[in-house]
Coordinates of C-alpha atoms and ligand atoms in Angstrom, one line a residue:
X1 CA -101.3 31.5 -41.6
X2 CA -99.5 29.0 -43.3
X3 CA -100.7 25.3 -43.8
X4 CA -100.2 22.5 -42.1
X5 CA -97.1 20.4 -43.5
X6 CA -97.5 17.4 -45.0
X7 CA -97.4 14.3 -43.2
X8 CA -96.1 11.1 -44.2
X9 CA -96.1 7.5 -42.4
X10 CA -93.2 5.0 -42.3
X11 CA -92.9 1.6 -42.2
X12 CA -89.2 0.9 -41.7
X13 CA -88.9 -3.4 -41.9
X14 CA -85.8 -5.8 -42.4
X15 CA -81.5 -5.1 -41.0
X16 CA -80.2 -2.4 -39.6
X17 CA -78.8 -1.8 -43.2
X18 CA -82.2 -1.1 -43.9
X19 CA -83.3 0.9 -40.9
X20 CA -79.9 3.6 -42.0
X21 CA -81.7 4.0 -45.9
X22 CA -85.2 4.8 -43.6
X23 CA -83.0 7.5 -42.0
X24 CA -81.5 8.5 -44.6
X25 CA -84.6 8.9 -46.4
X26 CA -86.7 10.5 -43.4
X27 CA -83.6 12.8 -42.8
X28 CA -83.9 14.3 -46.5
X29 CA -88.1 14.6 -45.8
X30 CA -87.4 15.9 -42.5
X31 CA -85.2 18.7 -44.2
X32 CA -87.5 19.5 -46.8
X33 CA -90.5 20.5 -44.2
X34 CA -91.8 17.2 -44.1
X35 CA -93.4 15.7 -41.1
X36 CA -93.7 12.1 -39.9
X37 CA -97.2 10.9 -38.7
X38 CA -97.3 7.8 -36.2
X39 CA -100.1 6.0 -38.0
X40 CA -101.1 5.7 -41.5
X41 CA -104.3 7.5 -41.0
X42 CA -103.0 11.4 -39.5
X43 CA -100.4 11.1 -42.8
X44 CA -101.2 12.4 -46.5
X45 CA -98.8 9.1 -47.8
X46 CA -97.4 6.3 -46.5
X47 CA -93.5 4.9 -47.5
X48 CA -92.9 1.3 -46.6
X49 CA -89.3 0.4 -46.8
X50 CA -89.4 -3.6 -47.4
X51 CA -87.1 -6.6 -46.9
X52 CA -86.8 -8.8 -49.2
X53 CA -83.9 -11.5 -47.9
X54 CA -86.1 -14.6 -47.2
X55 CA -90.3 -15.0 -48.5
X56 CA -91.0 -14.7 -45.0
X57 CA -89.7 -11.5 -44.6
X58 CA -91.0 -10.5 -48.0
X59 CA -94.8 -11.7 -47.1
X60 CA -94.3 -9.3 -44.3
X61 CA -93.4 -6.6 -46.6
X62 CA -96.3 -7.6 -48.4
X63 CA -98.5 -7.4 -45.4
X64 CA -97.6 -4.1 -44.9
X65 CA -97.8 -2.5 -47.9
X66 CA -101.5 -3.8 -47.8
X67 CA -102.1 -2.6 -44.3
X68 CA -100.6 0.9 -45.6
X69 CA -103.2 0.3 -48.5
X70 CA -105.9 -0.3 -46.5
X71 CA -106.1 2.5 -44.1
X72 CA -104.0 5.3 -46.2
X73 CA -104.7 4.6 -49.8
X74 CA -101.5 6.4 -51.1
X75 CA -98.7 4.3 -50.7
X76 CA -94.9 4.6 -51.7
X77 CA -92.9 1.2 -51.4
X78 CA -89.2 1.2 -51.5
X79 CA -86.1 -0.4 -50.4
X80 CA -84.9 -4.7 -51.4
X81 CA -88.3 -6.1 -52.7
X82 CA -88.4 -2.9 -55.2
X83 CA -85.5 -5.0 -56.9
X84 CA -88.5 -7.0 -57.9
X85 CA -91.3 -4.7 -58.4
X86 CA -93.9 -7.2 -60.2
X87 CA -94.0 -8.9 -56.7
X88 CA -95.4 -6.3 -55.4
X89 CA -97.7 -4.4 -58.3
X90 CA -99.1 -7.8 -59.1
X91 CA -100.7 -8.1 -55.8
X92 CA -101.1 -4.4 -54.9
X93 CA -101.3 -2.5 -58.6
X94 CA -102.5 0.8 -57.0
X95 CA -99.4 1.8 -55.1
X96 CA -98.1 4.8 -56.2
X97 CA -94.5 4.0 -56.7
X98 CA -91.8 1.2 -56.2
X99 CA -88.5 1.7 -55.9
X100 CA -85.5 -0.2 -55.8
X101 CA -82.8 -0.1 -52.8
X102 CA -80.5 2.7 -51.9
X103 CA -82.4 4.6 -54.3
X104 CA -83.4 7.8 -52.4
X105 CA -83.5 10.1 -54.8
X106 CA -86.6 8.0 -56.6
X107 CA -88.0 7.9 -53.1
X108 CA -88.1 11.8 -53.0
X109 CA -89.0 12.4 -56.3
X110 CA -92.0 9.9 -55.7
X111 CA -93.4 11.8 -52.8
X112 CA -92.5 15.6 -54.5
X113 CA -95.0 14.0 -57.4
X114 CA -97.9 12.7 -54.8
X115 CA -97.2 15.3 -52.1
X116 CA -95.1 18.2 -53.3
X117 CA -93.1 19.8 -50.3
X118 CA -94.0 23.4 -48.7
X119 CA -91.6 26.1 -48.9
X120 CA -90.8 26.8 -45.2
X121 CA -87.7 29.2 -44.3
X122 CA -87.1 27.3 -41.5
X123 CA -86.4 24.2 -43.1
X124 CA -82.9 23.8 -42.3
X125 CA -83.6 23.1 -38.5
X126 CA -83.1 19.2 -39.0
X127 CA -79.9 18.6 -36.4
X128 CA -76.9 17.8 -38.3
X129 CA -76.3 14.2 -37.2
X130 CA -79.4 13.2 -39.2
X131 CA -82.6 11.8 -38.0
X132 CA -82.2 9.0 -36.0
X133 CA -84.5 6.3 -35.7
X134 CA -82.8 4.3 -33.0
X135 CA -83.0 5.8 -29.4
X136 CA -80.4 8.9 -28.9
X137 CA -77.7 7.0 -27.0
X138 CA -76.6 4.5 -29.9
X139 CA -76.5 5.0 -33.9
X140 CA -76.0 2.8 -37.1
X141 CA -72.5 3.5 -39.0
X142 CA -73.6 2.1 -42.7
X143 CA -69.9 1.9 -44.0
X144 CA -70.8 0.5 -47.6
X145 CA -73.5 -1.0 -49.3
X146 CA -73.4 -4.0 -51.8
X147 CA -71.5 -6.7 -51.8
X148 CA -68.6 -8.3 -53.7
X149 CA -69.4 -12.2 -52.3
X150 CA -71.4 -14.5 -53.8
X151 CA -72.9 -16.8 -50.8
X152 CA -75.1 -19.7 -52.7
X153 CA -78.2 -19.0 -50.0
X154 CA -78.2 -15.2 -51.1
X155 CA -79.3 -13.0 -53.3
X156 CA -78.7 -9.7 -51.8
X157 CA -75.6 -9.0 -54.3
X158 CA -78.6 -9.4 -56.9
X159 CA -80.5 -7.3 -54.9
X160 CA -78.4 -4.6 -53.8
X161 CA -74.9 -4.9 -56.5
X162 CA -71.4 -4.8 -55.8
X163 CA -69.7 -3.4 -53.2
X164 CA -69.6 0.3 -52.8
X165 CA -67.9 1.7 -50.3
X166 CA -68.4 5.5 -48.7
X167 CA -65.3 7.3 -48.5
X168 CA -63.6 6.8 -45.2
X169 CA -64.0 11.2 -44.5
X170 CA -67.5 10.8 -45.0
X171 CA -68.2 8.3 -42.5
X172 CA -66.1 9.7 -39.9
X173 CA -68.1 12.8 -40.5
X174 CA -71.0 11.6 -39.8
X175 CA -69.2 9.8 -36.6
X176 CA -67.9 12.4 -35.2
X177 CA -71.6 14.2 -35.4
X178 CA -73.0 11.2 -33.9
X179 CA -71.0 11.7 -31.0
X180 CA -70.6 15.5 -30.6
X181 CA -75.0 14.9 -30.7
X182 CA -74.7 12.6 -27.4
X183 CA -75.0 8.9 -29.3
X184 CA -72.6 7.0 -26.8
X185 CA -72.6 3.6 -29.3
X186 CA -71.8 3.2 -33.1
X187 CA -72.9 0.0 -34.3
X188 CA -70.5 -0.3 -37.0
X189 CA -72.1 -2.5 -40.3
X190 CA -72.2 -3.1 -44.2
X191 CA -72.7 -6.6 -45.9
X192 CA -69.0 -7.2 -45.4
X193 CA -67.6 -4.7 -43.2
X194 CA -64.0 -6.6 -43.5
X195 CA -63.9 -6.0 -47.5
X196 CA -64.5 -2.0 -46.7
X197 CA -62.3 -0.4 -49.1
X198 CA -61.6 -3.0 -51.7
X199 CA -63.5 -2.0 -54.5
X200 CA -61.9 1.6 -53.7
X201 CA -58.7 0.1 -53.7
X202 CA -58.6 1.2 -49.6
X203 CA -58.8 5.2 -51.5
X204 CA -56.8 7.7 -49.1
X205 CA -58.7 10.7 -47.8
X206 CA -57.7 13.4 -45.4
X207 CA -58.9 13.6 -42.5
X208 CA -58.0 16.3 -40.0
X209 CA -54.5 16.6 -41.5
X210 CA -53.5 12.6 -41.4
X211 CA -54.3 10.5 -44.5
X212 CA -56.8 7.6 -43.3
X213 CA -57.2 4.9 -46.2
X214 CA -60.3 3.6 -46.9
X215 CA -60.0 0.6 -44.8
X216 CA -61.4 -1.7 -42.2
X217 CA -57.7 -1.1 -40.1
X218 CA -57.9 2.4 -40.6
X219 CA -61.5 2.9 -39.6
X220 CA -61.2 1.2 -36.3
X221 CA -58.5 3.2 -35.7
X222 CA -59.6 6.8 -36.0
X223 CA -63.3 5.5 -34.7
X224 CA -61.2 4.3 -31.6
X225 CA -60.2 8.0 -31.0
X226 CA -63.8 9.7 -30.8
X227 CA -64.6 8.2 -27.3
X228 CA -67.6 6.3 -27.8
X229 CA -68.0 2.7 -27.9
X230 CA -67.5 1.4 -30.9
X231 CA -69.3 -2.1 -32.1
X232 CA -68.2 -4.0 -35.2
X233 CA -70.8 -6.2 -36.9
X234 CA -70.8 -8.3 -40.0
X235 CA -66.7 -9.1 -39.9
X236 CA -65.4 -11.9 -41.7
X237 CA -62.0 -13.6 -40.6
X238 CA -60.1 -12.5 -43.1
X239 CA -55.9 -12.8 -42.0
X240 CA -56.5 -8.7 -41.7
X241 CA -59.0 -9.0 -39.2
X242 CA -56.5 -10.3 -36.6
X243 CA -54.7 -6.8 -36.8
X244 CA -58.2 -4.7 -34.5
X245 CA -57.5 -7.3 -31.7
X246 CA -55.3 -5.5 -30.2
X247 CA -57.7 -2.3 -30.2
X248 CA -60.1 -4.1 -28.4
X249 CA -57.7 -5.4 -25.6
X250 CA -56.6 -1.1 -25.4
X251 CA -59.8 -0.7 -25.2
X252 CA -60.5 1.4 -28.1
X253 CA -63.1 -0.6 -30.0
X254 CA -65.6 -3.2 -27.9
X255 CA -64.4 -6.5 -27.5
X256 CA -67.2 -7.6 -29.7
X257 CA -67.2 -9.4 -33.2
X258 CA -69.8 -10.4 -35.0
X259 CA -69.1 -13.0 -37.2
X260 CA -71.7 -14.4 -39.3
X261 CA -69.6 -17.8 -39.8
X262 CA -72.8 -19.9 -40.8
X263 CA -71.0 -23.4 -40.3
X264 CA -68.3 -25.3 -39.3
X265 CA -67.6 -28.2 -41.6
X266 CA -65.6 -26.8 -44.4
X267 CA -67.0 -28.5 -47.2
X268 CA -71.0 -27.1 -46.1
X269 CA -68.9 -23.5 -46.4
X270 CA -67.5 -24.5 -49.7
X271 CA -70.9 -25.5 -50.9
X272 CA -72.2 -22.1 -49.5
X273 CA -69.3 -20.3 -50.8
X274 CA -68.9 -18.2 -47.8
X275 CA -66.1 -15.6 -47.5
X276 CA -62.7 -16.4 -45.4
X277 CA -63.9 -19.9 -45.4
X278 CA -60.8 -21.5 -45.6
X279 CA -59.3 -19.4 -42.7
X280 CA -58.0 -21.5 -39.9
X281 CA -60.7 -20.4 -37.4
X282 CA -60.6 -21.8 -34.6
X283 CA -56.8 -21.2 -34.1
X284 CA -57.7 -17.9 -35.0
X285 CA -60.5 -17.7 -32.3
X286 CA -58.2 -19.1 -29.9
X287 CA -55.5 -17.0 -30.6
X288 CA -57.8 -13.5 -30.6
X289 CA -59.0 -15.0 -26.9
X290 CA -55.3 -14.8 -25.8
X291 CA -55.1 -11.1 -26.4
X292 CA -58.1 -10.1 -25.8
X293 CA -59.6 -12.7 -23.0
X294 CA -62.7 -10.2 -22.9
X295 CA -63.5 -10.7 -26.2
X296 CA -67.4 -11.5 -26.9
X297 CA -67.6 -13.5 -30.4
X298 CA -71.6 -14.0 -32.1
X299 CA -72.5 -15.8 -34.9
X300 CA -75.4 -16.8 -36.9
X301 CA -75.6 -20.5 -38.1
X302 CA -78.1 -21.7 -40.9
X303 CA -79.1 -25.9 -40.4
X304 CA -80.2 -28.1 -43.1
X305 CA -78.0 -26.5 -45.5
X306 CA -78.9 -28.2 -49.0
X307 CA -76.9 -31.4 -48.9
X308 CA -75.9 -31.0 -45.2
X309 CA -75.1 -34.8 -43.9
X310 CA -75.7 -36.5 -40.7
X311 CA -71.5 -35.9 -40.2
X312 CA -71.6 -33.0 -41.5
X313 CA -74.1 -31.4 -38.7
X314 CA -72.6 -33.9 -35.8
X315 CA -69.3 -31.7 -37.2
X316 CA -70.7 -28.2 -36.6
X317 CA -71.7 -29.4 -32.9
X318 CA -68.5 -30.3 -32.3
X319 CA -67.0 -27.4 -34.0
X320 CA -69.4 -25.2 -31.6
X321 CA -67.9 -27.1 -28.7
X322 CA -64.5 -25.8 -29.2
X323 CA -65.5 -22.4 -30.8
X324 CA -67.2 -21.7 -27.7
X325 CA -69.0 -18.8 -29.0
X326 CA -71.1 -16.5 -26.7
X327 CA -74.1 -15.1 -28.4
X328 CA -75.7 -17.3 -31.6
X329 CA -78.2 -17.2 -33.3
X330 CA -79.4 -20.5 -35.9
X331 CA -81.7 -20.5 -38.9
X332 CA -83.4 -23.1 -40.6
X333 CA -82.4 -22.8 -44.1
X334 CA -85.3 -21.4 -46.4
X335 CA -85.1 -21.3 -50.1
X336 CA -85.0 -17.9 -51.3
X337 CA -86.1 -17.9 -55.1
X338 CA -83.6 -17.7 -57.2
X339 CA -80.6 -18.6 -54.7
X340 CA -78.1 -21.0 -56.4
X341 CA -78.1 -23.1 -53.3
X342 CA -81.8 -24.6 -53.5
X343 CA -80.0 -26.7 -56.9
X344 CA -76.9 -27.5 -55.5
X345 CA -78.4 -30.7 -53.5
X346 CA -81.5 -32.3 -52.4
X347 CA -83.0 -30.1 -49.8
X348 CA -83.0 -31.3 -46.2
X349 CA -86.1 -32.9 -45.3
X350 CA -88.6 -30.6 -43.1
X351 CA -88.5 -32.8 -39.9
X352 CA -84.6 -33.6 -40.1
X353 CA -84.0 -29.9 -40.2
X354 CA -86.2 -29.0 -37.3
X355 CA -84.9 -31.8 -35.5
X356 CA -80.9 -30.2 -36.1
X357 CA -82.4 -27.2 -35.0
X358 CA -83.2 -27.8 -31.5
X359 CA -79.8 -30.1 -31.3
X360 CA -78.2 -27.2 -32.1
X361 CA -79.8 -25.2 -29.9
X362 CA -79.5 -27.5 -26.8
X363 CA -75.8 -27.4 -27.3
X364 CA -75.3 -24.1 -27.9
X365 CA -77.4 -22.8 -24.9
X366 CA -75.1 -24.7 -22.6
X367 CA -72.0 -22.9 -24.1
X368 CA -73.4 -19.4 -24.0
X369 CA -74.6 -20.2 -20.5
X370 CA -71.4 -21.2 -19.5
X371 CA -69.6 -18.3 -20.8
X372 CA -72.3 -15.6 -19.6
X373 CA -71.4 -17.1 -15.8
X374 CA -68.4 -16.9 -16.3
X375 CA -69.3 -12.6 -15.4
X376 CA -70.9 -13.2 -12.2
X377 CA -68.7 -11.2 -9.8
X378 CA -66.9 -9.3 -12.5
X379 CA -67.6 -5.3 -12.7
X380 CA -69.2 -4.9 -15.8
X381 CA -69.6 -0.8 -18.0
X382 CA -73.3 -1.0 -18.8
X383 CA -75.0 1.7 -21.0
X384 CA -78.5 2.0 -20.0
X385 CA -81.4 1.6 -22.6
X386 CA -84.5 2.0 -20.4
X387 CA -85.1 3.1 -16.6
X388 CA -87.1 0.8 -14.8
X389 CA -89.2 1.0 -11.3
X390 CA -86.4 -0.3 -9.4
X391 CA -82.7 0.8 -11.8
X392 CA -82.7 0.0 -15.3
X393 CA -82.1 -2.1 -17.9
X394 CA -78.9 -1.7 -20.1
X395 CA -76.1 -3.5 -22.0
X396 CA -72.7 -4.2 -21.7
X397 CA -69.7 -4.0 -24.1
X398 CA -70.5 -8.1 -24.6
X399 CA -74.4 -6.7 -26.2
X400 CA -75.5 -5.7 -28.5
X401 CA -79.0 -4.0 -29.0
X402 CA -82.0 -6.3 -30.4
X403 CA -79.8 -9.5 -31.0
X404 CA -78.3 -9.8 -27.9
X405 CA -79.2 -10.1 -23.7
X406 CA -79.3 -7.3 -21.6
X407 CA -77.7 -6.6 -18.3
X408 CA -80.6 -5.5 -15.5
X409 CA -79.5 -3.0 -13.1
X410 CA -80.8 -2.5 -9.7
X411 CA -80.1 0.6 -8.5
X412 CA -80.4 3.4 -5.3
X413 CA -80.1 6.0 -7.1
X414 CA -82.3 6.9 -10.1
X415 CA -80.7 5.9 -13.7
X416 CA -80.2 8.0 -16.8
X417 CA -81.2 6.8 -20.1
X418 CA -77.9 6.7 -22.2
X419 CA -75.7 6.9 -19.3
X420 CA -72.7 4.0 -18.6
X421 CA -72.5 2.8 -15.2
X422 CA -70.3 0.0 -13.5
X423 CA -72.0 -2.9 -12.5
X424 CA -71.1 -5.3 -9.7
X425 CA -72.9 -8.9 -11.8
X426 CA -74.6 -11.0 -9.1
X427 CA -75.9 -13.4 -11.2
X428 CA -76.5 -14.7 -14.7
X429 CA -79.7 -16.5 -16.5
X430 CA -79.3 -17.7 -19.9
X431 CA -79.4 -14.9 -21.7
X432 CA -79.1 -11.8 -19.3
X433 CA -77.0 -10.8 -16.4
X434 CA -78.6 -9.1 -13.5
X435 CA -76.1 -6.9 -11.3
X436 CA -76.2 -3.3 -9.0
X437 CA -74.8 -0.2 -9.7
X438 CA -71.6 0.3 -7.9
X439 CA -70.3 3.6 -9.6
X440 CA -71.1 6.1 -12.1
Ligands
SF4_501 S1 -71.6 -11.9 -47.5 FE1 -72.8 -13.5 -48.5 S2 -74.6 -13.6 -47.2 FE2 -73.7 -11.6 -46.8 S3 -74.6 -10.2 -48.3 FE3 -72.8 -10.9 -49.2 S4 -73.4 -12.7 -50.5 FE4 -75.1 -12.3 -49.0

């Protein structure tokens, strides 16, 4: 008889950037005969992958790695606060290895030396598209890692380098897996999935007898052909953006952007260096809205930027006005150690920032709710995430999963998880839209 495999816990914390390294890594243990354990206590070790973006997502990290500590013993920590690894063996010296982003092969080698792997001849039974930690129906597409832009409030570049960008074969590979294995939604993303290419000089590669260039344009394209919705997140409005517009109105990639454009008043952008800051956006927006009227735009906004002036914020909520933006999100700015921006100005004072914050909120909620309604009566594709007592609950090509609202289906006959269905919208809350199936 042979013995049981090893077992290992994961923790998986931070972006989805970070949830594809947990797959990666989990895909490579999978292949090599290990197995995953649902708590820390059935596993041999445990691997936390950490965030380390703002301190509150790195005292979470901490947390973890403690908790993983306390009940396992044997702990493994890996992924943006192993950038910094005296954070975390000054509070927690016993862990049994730290390593830095991206860097899988340390990860392996770290459990081969506290838990070496079993030969097992029927290892190679992991399915091809990887192991998957989202549900089947949708997948992240990591495109690149790194980044080439230097935003004041952000140290990820110091965290995770330069841009790097994976050939464009490779990830249409791995598309093309996805979908043959029954995902119906690739969630494109990268730091900067406009810059894709650059530091490759947009490299050619072959792909099924047509040269594709490593590209944002090109990509959109041939992801366009596979017949699965495609979602692009963390796009900048560069000029070249403009050109996947029209792909969205054919309908071959969502009419979704995600555009984290932070502010509106261009001297808050110059102080936060932001990429394609000095694009004419709102023209742009407007001009994108005229090809594509469907198109869904969401943004992230930070408030109390260091420096940020009374006119200065009264400008963003006028900007937001005409932006009229769908799905946003807003921060309160937090001073991650050693981000350029905490010297560039006095910081915001605690009570003036909060009190942006709900400003900002007020008027925002009024936009999105407008625009949500704006679907009542429309027929609506919706791909169903969960089955419920009385339909489901699923999204439409305006949602995405986690940040965004969900559309809740009644139904008479019984949903499928994974499935698209038309939707007849009755009504619409402010974040959700709540319909019936009418076709499938
Ligand atoms: S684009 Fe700016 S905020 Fe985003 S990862 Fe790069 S430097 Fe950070």
């Amino acid at each position: 008889m042979s013995a049981p495999a090893p077992r290992i816990s994961f923790v998986s914390l931070g972006c989805p950037k970070a949830l594809v390294d947990s797959e990666r890594i989990i895909t490579r243990l999978r292949a090599e005969g290990y197995e995953l354990s649902r708590g820390h206590n059935g596993a041999d070790i445990a691997i936390v992958n950490t965030c380390g973006f703002l301190e509150s997502a790195q005292e979470e990290s901490l947390a973890a790695i403690g908790e993983a500590l306390n009940v396992n013993g044997k702990v493994i920590v890996t992924g943006c606060m192993g950038a910094e690894p005296e954070k975390i063996t000054d509070r927690y010296p016993n862990v049994l290895a730290v390593t830095g982003p991206q860097q899988y092969e340390s990860v392996l080698d770290a459990v081969h030396r506290a838990l070496p792997p079993q030969h097992d001849p029927f290892l190679d039974l992991v399915p091809p598209q990887g192991i998957k930690l989202t549900p089947r129906h949708y997948a992240y597409l990591k495109i690149s890692e790194g980044c080439n832009n230097r935003c004041s409030f952000c140290i990820i570049p110091k965290l995770r380098g330069d841009l790097v960008s994976r050939p464009i074969s490779e990830v249409m590979r791995e598309a093309e897996n996805l979908a043959a294995a029954g995902v119906k939604e690739l969630l494109v993303i990268s730091q900067d999935t406009s810059a894709y290419g650059v530091d490759v000089k947009y490299a050619p590669h072959d792909w099924k007898g047509t040269q594709l260039r490593t590209k944002f344009i090109d990509l959109a394209r041939a992801l366009g052909e596979l017949g699965v919705w495609v979602r692009l997140h963390y796009v900048y409005p560069y000029p070249h953006v403009d050109e996947v517009i029209p792909l969205m109105a054919d309908g071959k990639v969502l009419p979704y952007l995600d555009i984290p454009f932070q502010h509106g008043h261009p001297d808050v952008l110059r102080r936060m260096k932001r990429p394609a800051a000095q694009e004419k956006t709102l023209e742009r927006i407007k001009s994108w809205r005229d090809i594509c009227p469907d198109l869904t735009l969401r943004s992230t906004f930070i408030v109390g930027f260091p420096g940020e002036t009374d006119a200065e914020f009264d400008f963003l909520l006028d900007w937001l006005d005409e932006a009229a933006l769908d799905r946003v999100g807003c921060f309160k700015y937090e001073p991650v150690k050693g981000a350029p921006a905490n010297d560039i100005a006095a910081p915001v004072a605690p009570e003036v920032m909060e009190d942006r914050w709900h400003r900002f909120m007020k008027r925002q909620q009024a936009i999105s709710e407008k625009r949500l309604k704006r679907k009542v009566s429309t027929r609506q594709q919706v791909l169903i995430d969960e089955v419920t007592a009385t339909g489901g609950k699923g999204r439409s090509k305006g949602d995405a999963p986690e940040i965004d609202g969900a559309v809740h289906v009644a139904s008479r006959r019984p949903l499928r998880t994974g499935e698209i269905v038309s939707v007849k919208i009755d009504r619409a809350d402010a974040y959700d839209l709540h319909g019936t199936a009418s076709g499938f």
